[in-house]
CSV table of C-alpha atoms in Angstrom, one decimal:
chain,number,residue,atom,x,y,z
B,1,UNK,CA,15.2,-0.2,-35.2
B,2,UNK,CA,17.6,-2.8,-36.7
B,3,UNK,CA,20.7,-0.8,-36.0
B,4,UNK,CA,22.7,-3.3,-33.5
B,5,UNK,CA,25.9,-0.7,-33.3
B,6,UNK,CA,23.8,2.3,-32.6
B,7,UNK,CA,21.8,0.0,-30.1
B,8,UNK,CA,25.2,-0.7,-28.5
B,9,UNK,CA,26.2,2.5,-28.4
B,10,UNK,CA,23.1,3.9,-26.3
B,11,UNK,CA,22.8,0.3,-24.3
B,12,UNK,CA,26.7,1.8,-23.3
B,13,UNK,CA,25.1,5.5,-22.8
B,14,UNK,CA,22.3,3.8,-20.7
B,15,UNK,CA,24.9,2.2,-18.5
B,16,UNK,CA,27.0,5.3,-17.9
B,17,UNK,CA,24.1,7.6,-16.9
B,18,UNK,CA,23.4,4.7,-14.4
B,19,UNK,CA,26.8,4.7,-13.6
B,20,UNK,CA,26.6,8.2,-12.8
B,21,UNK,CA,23.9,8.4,-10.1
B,22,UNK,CA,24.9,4.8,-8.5
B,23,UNK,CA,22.9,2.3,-9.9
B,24,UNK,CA,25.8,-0.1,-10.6
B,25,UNK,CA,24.0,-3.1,-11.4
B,26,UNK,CA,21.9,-1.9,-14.6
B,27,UNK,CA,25.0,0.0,-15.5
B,28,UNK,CA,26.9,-2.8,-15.6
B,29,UNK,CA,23.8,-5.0,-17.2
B,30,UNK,CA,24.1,-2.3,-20.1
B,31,UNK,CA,27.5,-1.9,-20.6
B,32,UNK,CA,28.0,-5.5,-20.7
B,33,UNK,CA,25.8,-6.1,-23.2
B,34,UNK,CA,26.6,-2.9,-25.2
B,35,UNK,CA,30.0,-4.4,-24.9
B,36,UNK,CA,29.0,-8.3,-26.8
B,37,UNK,CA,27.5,-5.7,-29.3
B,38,UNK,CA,30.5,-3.6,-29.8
B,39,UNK,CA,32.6,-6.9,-30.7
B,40,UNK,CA,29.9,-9.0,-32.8
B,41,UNK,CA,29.9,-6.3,-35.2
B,42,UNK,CA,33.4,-4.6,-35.0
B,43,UNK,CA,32.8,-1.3,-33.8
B,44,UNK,CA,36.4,-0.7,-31.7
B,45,UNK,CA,35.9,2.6,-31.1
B,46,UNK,CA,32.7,2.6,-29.1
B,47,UNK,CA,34.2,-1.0,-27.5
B,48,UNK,CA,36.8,1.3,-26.4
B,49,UNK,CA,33.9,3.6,-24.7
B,50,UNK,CA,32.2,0.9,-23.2
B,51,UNK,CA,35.3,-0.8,-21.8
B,52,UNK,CA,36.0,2.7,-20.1
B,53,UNK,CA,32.9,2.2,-18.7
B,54,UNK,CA,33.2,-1.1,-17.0
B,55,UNK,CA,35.9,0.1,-16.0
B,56,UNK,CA,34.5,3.2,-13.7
B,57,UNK,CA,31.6,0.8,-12.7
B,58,UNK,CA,34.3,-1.5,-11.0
B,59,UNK,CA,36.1,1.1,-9.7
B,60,UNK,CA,32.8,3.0,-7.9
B,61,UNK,CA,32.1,-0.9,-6.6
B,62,UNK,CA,35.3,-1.6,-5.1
B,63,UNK,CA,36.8,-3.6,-7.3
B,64,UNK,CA,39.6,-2.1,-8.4
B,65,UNK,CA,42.1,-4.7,-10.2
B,66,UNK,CA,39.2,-5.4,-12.9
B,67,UNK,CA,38.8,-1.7,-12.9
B,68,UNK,CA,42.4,-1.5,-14.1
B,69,UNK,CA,42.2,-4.1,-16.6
B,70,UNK,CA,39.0,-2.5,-18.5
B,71,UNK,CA,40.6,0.6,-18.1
B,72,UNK,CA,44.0,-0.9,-20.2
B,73,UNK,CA,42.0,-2.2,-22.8
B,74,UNK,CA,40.1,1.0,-23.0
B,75,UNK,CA,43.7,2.6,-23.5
B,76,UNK,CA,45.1,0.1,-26.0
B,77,UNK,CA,41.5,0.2,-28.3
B,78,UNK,CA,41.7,4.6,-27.9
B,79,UNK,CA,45.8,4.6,-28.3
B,80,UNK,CA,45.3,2.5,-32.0
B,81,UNK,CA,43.3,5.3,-33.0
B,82,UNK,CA,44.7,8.0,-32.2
B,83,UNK,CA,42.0,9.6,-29.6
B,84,UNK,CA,44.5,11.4,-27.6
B,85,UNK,CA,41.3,13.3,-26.0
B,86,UNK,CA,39.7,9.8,-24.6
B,87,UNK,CA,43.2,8.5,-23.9
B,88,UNK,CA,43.4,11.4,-21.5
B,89,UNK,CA,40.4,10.5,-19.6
B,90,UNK,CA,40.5,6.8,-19.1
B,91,UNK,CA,44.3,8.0,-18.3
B,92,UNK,CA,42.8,10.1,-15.4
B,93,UNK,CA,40.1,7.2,-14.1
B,94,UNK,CA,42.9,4.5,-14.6
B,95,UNK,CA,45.1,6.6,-11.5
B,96,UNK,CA,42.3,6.1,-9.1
B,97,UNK,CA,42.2,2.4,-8.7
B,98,UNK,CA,46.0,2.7,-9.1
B,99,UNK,CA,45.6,5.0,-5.7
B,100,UNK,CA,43.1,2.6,-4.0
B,101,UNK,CA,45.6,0.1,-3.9
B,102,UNK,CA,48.0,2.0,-2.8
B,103,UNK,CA,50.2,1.5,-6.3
B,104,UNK,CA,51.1,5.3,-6.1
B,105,UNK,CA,54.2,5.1,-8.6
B,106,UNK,CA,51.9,3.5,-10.6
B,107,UNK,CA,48.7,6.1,-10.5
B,108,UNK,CA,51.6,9.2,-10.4
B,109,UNK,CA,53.1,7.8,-14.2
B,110,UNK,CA,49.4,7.4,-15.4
B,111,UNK,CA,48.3,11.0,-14.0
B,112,UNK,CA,51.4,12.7,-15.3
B,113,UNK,CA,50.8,11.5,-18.7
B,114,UNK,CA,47.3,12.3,-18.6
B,115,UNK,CA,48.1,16.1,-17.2
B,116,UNK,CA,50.6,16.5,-20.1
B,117,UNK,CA,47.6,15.8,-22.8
B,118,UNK,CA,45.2,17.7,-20.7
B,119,UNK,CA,47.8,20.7,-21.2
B,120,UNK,CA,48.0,19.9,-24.5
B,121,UNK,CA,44.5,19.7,-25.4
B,122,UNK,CA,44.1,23.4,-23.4
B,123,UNK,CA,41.6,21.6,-20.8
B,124,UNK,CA,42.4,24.0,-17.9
B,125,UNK,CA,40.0,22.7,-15.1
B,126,UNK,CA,40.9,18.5,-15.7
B,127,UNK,CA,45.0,20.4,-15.9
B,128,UNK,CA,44.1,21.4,-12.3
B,129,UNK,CA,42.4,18.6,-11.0
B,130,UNK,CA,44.9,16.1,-11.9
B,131,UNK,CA,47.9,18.8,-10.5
B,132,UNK,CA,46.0,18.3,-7.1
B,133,UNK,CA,45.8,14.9,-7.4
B,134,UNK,CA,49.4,14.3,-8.4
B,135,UNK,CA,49.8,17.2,-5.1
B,136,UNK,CA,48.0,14.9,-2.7
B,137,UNK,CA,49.6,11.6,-4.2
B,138,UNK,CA,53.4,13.3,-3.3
B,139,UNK,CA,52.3,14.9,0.3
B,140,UNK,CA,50.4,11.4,1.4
């Protein structure tokens, strides 16, 4: 349709759902190119989003140290503007790969600050699930 960011932005959309049910590889096919996209024609914001998604790709693949790094630049790209909503999110995913490693001072700091916006934001059932999370992280 001659629309290269709105193409992006589904390409990313494709690649999440993908994501979702476990089909890795055309998730990251998607995302990756949603993400050349994103940059050719300076759309940060959904850059942001489609860096967020590498990143849970990665991190549902095993491979958590790239997972980490999308999930940083996710951060920076959603801090610069502001999205404290997003930030809290890829502040939730980031604590996982964090965990996998076994870098648990590391996932606790990134899942405290994301339950403090979660409170913030009145988002009761993420509020909870990072409480258990944070739970499990000091009993382990």
């Amino acid at each position: 349709m001659g629309e290269p960011v709105w193409e992006a932005r589904e390409l990313n959309q494709v690649g999440w759902f993908a994501a979702q049910v476990g089909d890795h590889t055309v998730a990251r096919a998607h995302c990756e190119a949603a993400l050349a996209l994103h940059r050719r024609h300076g759309d940060a914001h959904a850059e942001a989003d489609t860096l967020d998604s590498l990143g849970y790709i990665e991190f549902h693949t095993g491979n958590h140290t790239p997972a980490i790094e999308y999930y940083r630049r996710a951060l920076s790209l959603y801090r610069d503007r502001g999205n404290t909503f997003q930030v809290a999110d890829t502040l939730d995913r980031l604590g996982e790969p964090h965990a996998a490693l076994g870098e648990h001072d590391r996932a606790r700091t990134v899942w405290r600050e994301a339950l403090e916006l979660y409170r913030q934001q009145d988002r009761a059932e993420e509020t909870d699930r990072v409480q258990r999370q944070l739970d499990a992280l000091d009993a382990g």
